[in-house]
Coordinates of C-alpha atoms in Angstrom, one line a residue:
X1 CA 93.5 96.2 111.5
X2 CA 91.7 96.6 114.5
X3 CA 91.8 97.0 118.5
X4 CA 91.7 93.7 119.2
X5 CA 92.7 91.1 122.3
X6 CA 95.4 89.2 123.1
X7 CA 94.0 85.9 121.3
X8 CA 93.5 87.2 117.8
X9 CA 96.7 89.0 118.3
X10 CA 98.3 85.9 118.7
X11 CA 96.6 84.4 116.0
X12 CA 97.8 87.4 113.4
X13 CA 101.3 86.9 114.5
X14 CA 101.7 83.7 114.2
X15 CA 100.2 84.0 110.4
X16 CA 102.6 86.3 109.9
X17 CA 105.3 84.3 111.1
X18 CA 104.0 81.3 109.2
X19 CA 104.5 83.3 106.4
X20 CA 107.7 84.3 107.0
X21 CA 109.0 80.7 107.7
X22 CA 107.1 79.8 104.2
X23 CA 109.7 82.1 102.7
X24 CA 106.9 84.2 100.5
X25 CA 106.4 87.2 103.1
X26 CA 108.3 89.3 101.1
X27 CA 106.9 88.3 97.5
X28 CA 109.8 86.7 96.2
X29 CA 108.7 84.0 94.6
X30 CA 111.3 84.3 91.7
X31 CA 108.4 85.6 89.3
X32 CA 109.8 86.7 86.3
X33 CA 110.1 90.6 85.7
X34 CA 108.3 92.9 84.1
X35 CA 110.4 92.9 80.5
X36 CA 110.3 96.8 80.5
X37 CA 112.2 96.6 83.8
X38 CA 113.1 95.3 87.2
X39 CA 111.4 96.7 90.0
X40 CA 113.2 97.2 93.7
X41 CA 112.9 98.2 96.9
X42 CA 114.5 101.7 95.6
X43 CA 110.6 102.1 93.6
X44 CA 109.1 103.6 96.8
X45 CA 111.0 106.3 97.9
X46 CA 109.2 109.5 99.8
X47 CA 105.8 109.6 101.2
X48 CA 102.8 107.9 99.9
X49 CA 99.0 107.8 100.7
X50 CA 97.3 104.8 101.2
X51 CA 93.6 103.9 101.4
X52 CA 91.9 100.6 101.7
X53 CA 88.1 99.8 102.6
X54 CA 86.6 96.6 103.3
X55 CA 85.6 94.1 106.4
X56 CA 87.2 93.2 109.3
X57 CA 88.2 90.0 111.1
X58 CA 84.7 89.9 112.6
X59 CA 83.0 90.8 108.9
X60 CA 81.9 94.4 110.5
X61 CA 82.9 97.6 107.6
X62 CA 86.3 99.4 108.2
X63 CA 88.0 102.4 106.0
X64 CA 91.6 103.1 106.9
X65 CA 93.6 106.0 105.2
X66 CA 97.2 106.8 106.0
X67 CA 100.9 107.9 104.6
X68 CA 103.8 105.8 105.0
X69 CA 107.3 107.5 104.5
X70 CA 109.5 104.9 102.3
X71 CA 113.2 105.3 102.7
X72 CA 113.9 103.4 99.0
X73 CA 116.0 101.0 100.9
X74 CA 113.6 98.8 103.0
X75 CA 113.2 101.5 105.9
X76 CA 109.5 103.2 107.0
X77 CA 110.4 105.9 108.7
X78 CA 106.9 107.7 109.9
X79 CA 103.6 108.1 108.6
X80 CA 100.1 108.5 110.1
X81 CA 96.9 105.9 110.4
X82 CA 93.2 106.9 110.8
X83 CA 90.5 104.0 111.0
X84 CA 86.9 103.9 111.4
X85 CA 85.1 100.9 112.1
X86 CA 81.8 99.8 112.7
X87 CA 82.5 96.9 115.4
X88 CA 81.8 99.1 118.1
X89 CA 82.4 96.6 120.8
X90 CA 85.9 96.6 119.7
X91 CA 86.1 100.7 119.0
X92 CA 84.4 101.8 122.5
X93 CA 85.7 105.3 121.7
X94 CA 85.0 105.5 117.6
X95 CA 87.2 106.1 114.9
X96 CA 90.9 106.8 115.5
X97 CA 92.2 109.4 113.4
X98 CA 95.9 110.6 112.7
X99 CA 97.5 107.8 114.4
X100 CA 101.1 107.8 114.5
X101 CA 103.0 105.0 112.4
X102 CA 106.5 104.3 114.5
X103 CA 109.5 104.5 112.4
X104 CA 110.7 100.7 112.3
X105 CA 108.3 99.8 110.0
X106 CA 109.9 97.7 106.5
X107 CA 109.0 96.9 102.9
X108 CA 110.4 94.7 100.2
X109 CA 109.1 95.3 96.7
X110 CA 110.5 92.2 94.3
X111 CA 111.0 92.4 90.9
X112 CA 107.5 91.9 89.2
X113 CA 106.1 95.2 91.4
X114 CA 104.7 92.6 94.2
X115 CA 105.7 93.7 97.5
X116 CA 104.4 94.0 101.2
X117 CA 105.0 96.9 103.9
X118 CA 104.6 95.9 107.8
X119 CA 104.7 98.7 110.5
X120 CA 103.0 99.4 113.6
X121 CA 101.1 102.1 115.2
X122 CA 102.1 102.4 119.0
X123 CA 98.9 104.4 120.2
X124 CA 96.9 101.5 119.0
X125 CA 97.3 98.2 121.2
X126 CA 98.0 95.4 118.8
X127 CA 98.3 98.2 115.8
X128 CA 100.5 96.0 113.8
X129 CA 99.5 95.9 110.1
X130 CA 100.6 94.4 106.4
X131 CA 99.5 95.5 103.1
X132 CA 100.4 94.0 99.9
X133 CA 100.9 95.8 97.0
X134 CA 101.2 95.7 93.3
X135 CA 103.2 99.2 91.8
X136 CA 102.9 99.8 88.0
X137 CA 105.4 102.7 88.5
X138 CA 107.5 104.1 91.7
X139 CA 104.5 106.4 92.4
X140 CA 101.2 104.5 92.1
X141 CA 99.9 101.2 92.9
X142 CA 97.1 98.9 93.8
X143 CA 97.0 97.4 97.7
X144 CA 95.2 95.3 99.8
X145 CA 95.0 94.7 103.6
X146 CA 97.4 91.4 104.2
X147 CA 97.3 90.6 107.7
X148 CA 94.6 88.3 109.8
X149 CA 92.7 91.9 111.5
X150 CA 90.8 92.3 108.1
X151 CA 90.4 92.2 104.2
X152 CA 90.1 95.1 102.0
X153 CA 91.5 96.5 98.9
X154 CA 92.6 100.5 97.5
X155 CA 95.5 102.7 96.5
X156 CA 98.6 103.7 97.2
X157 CA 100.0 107.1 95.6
X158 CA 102.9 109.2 95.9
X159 CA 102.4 112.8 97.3
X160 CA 103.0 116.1 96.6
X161 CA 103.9 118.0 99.8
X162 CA 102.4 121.5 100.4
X163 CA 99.1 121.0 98.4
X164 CA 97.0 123.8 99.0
X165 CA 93.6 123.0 97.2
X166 CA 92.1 125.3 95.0
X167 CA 89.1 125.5 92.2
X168 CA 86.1 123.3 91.7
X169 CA 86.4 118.9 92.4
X170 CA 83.9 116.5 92.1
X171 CA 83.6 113.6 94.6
X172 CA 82.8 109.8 95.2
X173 CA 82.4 108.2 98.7
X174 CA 81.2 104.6 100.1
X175 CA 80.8 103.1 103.2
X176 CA 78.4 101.4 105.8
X177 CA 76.2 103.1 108.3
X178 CA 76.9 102.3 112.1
X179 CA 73.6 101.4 113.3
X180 CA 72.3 99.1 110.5
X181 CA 75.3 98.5 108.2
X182 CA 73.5 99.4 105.1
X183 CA 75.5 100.5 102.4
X184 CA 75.6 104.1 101.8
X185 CA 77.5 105.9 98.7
X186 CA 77.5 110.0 98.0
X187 CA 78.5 111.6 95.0
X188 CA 78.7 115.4 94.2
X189 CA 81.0 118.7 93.5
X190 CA 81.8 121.4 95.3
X191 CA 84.5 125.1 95.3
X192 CA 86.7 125.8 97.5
X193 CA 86.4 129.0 98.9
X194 CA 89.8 129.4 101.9
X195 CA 88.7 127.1 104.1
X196 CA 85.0 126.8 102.9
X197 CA 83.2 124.2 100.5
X198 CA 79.8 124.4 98.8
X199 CA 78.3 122.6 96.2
X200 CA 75.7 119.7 95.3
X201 CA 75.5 116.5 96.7
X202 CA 73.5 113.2 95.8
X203 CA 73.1 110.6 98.5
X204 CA 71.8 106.4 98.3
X205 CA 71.2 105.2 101.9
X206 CA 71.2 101.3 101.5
X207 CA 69.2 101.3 97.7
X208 CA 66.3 102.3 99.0
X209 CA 66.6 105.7 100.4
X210 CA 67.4 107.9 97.8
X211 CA 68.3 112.0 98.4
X212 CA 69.3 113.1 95.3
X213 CA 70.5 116.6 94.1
X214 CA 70.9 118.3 97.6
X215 CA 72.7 121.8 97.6
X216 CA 75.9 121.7 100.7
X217 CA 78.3 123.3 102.6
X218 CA 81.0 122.8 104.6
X219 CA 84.7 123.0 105.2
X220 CA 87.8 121.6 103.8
X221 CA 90.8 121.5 106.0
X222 CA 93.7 119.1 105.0
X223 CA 94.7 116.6 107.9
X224 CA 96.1 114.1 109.0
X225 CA 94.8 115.8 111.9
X226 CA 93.9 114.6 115.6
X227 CA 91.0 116.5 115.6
X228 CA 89.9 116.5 111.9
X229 CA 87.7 119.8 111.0
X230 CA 86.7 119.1 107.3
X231 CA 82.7 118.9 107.4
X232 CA 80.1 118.1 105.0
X233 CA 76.1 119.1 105.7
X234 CA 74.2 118.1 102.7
X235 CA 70.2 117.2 103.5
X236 CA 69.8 114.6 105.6
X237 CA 73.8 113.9 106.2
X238 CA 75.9 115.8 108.3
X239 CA 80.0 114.0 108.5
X240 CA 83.4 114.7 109.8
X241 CA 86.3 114.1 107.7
X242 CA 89.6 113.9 107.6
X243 CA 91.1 114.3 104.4
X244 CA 94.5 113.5 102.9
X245 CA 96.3 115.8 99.9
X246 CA 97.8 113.4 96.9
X247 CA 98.1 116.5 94.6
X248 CA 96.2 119.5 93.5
X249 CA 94.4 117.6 91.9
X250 CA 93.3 114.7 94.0
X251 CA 92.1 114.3 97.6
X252 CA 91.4 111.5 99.3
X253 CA 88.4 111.6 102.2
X254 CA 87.7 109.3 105.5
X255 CA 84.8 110.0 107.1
X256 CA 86.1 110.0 111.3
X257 CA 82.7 110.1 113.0
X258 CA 79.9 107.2 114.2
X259 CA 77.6 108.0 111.5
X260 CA 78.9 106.0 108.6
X261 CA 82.3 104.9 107.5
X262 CA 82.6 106.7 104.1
X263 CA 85.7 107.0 102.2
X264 CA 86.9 108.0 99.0
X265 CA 88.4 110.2 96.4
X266 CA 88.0 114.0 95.1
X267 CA 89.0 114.7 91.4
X268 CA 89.6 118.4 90.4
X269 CA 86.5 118.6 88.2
X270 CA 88.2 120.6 85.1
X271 CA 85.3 120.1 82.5
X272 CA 81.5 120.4 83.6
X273 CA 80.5 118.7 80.3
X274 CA 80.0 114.9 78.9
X275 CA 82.1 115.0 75.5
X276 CA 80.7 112.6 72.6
X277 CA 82.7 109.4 72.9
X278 CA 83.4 105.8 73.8
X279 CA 83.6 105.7 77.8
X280 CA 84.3 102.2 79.7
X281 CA 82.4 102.0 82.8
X282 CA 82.3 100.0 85.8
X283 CA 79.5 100.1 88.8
X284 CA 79.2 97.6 92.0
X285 CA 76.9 97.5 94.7
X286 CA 73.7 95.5 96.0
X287 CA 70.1 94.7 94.9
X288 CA 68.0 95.2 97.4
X289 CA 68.1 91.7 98.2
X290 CA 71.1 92.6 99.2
X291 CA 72.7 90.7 96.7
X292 CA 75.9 91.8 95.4
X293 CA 76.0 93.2 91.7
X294 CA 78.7 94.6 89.5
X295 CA 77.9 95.9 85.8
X296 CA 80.2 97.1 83.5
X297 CA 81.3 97.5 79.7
X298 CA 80.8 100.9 77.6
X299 CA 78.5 103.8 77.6
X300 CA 78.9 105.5 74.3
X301 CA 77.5 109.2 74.0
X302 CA 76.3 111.6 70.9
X303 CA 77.0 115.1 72.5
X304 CA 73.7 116.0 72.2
X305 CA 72.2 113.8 75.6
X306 CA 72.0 110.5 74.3
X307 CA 73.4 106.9 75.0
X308 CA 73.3 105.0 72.0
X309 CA 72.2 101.8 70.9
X310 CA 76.1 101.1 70.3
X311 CA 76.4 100.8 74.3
X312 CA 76.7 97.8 75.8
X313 CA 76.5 95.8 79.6
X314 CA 78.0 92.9 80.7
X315 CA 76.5 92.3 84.9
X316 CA 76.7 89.7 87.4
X317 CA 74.1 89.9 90.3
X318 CA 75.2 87.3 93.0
X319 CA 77.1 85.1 91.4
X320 CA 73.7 83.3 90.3
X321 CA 72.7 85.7 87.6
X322 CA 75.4 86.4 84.9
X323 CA 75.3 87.9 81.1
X324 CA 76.5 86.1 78.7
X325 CA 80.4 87.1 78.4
X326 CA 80.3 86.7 74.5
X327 CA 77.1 88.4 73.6
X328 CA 77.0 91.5 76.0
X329 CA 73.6 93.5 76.0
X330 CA 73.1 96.8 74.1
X331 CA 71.4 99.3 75.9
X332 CA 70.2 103.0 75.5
X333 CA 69.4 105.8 77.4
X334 CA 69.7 109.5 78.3
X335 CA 71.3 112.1 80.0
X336 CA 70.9 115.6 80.8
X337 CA 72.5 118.7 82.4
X338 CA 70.5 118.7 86.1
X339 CA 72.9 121.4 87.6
X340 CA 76.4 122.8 87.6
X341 CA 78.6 119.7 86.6
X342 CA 76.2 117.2 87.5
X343 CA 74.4 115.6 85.0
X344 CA 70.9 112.6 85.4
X345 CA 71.0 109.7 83.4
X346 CA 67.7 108.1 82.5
X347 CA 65.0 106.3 80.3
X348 CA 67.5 103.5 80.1
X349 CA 66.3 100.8 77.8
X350 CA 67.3 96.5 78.2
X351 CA 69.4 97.6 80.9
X352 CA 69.8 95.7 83.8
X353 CA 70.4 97.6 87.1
X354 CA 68.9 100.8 88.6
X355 CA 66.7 103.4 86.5
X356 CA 68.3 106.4 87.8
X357 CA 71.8 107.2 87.8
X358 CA 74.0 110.6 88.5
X359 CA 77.2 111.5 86.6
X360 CA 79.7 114.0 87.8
X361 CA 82.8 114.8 85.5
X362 CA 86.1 114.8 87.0
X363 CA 90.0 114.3 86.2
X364 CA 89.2 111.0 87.7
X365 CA 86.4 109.7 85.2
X366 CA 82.5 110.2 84.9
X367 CA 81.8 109.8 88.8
X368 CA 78.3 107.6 88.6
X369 CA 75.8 106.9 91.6
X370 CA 72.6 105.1 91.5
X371 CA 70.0 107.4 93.1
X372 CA 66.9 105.5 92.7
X373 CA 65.1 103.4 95.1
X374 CA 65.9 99.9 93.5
X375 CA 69.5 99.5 94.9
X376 CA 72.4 100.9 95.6
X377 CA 75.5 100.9 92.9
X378 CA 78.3 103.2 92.7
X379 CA 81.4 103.4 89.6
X380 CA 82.6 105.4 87.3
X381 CA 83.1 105.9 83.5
X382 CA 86.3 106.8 81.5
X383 CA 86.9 108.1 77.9
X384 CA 88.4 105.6 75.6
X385 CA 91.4 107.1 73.8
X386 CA 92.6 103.7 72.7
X387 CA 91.2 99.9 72.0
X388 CA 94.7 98.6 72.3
X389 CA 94.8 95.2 74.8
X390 CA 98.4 93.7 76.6
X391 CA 101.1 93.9 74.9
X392 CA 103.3 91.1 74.5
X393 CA 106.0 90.9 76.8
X394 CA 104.9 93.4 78.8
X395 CA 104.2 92.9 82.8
X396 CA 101.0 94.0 84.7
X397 CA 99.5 94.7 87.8
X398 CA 95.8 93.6 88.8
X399 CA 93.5 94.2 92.2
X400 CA 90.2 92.5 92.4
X401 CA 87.9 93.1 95.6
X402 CA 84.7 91.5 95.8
X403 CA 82.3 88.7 97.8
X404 CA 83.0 85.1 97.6
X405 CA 79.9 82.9 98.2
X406 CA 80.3 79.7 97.2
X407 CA 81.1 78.6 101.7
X408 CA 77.8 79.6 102.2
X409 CA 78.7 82.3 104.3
X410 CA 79.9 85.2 102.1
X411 CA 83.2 86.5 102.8
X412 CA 85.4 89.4 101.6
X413 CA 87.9 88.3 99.3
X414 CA 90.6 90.6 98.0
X415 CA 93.7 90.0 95.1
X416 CA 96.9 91.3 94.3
X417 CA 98.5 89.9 91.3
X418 CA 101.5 90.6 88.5
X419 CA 101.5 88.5 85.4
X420 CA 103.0 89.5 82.0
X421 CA 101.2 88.7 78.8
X422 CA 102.9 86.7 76.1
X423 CA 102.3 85.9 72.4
X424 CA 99.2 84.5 70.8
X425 CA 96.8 85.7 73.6
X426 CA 98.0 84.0 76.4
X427 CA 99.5 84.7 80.0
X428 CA 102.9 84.0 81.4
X429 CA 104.9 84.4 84.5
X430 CA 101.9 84.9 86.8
X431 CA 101.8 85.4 90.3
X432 CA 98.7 86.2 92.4
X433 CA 97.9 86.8 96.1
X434 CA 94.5 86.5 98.1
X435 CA 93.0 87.6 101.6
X436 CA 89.7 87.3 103.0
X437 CA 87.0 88.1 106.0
X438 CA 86.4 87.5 108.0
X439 CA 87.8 84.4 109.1
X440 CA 90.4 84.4 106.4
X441 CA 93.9 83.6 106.5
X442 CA 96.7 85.7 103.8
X443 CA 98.0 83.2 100.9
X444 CA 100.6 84.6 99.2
X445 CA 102.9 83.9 95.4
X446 CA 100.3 81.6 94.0
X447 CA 100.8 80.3 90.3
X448 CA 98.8 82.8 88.2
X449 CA 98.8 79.8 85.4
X450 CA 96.7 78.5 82.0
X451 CA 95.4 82.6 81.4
X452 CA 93.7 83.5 78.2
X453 CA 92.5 86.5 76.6
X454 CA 90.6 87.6 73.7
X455 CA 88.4 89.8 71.8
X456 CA 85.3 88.8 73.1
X457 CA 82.5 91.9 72.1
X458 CA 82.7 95.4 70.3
X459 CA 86.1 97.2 70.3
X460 CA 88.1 97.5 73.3
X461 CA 85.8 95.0 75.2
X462 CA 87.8 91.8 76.2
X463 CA 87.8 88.4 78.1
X464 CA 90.4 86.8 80.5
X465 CA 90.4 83.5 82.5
X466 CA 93.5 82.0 84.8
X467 CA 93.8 79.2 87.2
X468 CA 95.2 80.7 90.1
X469 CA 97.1 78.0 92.4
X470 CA 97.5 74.5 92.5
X471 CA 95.2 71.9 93.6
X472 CA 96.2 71.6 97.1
X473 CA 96.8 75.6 97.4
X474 CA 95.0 77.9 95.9
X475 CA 92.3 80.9 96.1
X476 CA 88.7 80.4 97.0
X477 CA 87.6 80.1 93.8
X478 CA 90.7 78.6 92.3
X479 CA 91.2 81.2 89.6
X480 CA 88.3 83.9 87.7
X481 CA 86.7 84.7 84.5
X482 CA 87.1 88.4 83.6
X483 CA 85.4 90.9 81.2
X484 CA 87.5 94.3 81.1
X485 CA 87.5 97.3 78.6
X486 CA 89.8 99.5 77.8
X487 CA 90.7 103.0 78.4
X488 CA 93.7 103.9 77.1
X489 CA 96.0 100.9 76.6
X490 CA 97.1 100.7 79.7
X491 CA 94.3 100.8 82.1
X492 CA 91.5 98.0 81.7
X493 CA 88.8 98.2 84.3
X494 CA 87.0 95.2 85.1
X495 CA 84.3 93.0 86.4
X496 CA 84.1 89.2 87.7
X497 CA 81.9 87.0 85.6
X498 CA 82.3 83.7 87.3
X499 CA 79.0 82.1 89.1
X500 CA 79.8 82.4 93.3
X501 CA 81.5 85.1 93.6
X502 CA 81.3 89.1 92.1
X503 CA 84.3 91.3 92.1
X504 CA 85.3 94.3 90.2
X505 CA 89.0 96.2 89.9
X506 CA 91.4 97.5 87.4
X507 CA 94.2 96.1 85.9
X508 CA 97.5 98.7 85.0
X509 CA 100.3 98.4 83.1
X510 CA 104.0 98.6 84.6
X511 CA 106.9 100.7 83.8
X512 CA 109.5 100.1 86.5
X513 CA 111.7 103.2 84.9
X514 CA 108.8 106.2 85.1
X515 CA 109.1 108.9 87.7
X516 CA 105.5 109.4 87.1
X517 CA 102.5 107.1 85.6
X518 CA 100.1 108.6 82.8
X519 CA 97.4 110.6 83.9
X520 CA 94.4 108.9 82.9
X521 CA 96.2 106.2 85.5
X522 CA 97.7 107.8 88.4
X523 CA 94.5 110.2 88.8
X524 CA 91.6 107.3 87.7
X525 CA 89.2 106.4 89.9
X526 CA 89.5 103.0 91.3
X527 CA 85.7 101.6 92.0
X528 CA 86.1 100.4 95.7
X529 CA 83.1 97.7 95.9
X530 CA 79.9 98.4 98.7
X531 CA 79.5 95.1 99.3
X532 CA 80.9 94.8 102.4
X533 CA 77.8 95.7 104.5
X534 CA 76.4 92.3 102.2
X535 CA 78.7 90.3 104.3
X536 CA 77.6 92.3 107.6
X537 CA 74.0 91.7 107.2
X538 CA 74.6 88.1 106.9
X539 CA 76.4 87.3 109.6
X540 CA 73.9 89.1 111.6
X541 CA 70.8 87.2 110.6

């Protein structure tokens, strides 16, 4: 995804050519569809904003955001690119913003939603990229990096052209720093004003530097720009963004300066209160070991500032130390109004994980950020409005982004997959696709095969498990062992809980036929993992 020379050039072309001659490029692996539709290349059509985050083919941090134009026949016909990356051997004059993407770019999308989109960027020598994709409806999906420059997982969203934004949003960002690759995550809210932002701003510098509840101001100026002007001064941080419009009600950021390489996602923040209910939460992030960690399960509130003893946590730190899938851990704690829309959460009780955590309500979910001096975790929290699980017959999309360990060298690892869930709690007609970094090499329409799920805890908290491949082919951990929780039926966020490797993502139902996906799923926010700057650190030492 990089700069890179004429060897490793070589090397990604000729994977992609392998590929090619493999006959699964495209994603056609004869999957059966989706039994609410067929999906086609006629499901993208228009222009739609990508973002992905993860490590590159040398395991430094990268953020890439971008819009591809889709001509619903096959065609990409434009679009723009910015990068930032941390290999700064590679990116002698920093982050690249506003690239131009050249308009012979293509895409296939088969019929389970799977597909990949190749184009190039002709200001960028050897700017030829892939990203594989999962849709759950012609304007959102879930996407990964596909090509041999890097690994890394996000978004992909229709847009709505002539956004101008307005009223108050509430923000998540995560990323690396330049100089020591720590992982750095920012949470906070801020008004638009014209052209000016101000608001409050909380700030974790690598789990052990914590600057919470800092009052700042700025400027919001939608790009893709060559020159990006949005700016963000909160306490110790000053950044440079530029920033891409989904809709009114959604922004995405990318942070184009030598500072840090934080990206992200701004959620109109319509309520400034936590309502009593069931919320499903996901966080991911490191100890200070620098371990990986992931948490997740349900946070249920009273209305009047407390977590209850009905809450419950299911973690893996490391891929060493797990909970136990069937017996998740209760929990309590607190949380209380500490500003305008911002809210502490403390005086947790047999939780495992940080002591100090900030919550920011948004269209997008509880926005949640670790702010204490005992590591560094990011996620966010989402109202339950339903315990249903799959539905028989019914297809789904999946992304999972996390660390693999089990080499000895951690590395990246990043899945697309499709399956559709039959009768008597079983999968069927599964098809999965994996990349990793660095050093790793796209394998694509892998047999998503022998998948289970269940009730496993309290209401709306479930358990899946698959073999993914075959013997002789197959991902690096040859399938996973999920817990995910529901939001509304359609939208199960996740984490991994197999030993060796910690991932989080979401899984989201499909419906070929909608012009538009649900709200609670084309605005959620997708928990991008922070542990990229794990895999940095140890390919330093």
């Amino acid at each position: 995804m990089s700069v890179r020379n004429a060897t490793v050039l070589f090397l990604a072309l000729s994977t992609l050519l392998f590929l090619a001659a493999c006959g699964s490029s495209n994603g056609t692996a004869n999957p059966v569809p989706p039994p609410s539709g067929s999906f086609s290349d006629s499901n993208l059509n228009g222009t739609y904003v990508f973002s992905i985050s993860g490590v590159d083919e040398s395991g430094f941090p990268y953020a890439m955001l971008g819009t591809l134009t889709a001509n619903g026949s096959g065609g990409i016909t434009g679009g723009s690119l910015d990068i930032n990356d941390t290999d700064t051997a590679v990116f002698t004059s920093g982050p690249i913003p506003a690239a131009t993407i050249s308009n012979n770019g293509s895409y296939h999308v088969g019929i389970d939603g799977r597909g990949t989109a190749t184009f190039s960027t002709p200001s960028i020598t050897g700017g030829r990229f892939t990203l594989d994709f999962v849709l759950s409806s012609s304007s959102q999906g879930l996407v990964t990096e596909f090509d041999t420059f890097g690994s890394g997982s996000g978004t992909l969203d229709a847009q709505t052209a002539g956004v101008t934004p307005t009223g108050p949003y509430a923000f998540s960002l995560a990323g690396a720093a330049y100089t020591s690759l720590a992982s750095w995550a920012m949470a906070g809210n801020f008004a638009v004003t014209g052209t000016s932002i101000a608001g409050l701003d909380d700030l974790n510098e690598g789990g052990l530097l914590p600057y919470p509840d800092n009052t700042f101001s700025g400027s919001l100026i939608l790009g893709p720009s060559a020159t990006p002007a949005t700016t963000l001064t909160a306490g110790p941080f000053t950044g440079t963004f530029d920033v891409y419009a989904i809709d009114a009600n959604h922004l995405k950021f990318i942070e184009i300066d030598q500072t840090a390489t934080l990206s992200g996602d701004a959620f109109s923040q319509t309520s400034t209160a936590i309502p009593q209910g069931t919320f499903a939460f996901t966080l991911t992030g490191d100890l200070t070991s620098g371990a990986p960690f992931v948490a997740g399960g349900f946070m249920v509130t009273d209305g009047a500032g407390n977590i209850t003893s009905a809450s419950t946590e299911d973690f893996n730190g490391g891929g060493t130390n797990l909970s136990n899938q069937t017996s998740p851990g209760a929990f309590t704690a607190t949380y209380t109004a500490a500003g305008a829309g911002r809210f502490a959460l403390g005086n947790f009780a047999t939780w495992v994980g940080g002591t100090s955590y900030v919550a920011y309500p948004s269209s997008g979910g509880l926005l949640l950020l670790e702010i204490d001096n005992a590591g560094i975790t990011t996620g966010a929290a989402y109202q339950q409005t339903a315990g249903a699980t799959f539905a028989s017959g019914q297809g789904y999309g999946m992304n999972l982004s996390g660390v693999n360990e089990l080499s000895g060298s951690p590395v990246e690892v990043d899945d697309i997959a499709e399956f559709t869930a039959a009768s008597g709690g079983t999968l069927s007609s599964g098809v999965i696709d994996e990349n990793s970094a660095p050093s790793g090499i796209p394998n694509q329409s892998l047999a998503l095969t022998a998948g289970t799920y269940g009730t496993i805890g309290s209401t709306g908290r479930y358990g899946i498990s698959a073999t993914a491949g075959t013997t002789n082919n197959s991902t690096l951990l040859g399938g996973f062992t999920l817990s995910f929780y529901t939001v509304d039926g359609t939208t199960f966020p996740f984490i991994e809980m197999d030993g060796g490797q910690v991932s989080t993502g979401v899984i989201v139902e499909q419906s070929p036929t909608a012009s538009s996906p649900a709200l609670a799923r084309s605005r959620m926010f997708v928990v991008r993992p922070l542990i990229n700057s794990h895999i940095a650190r140890k390919k330093q030492n």
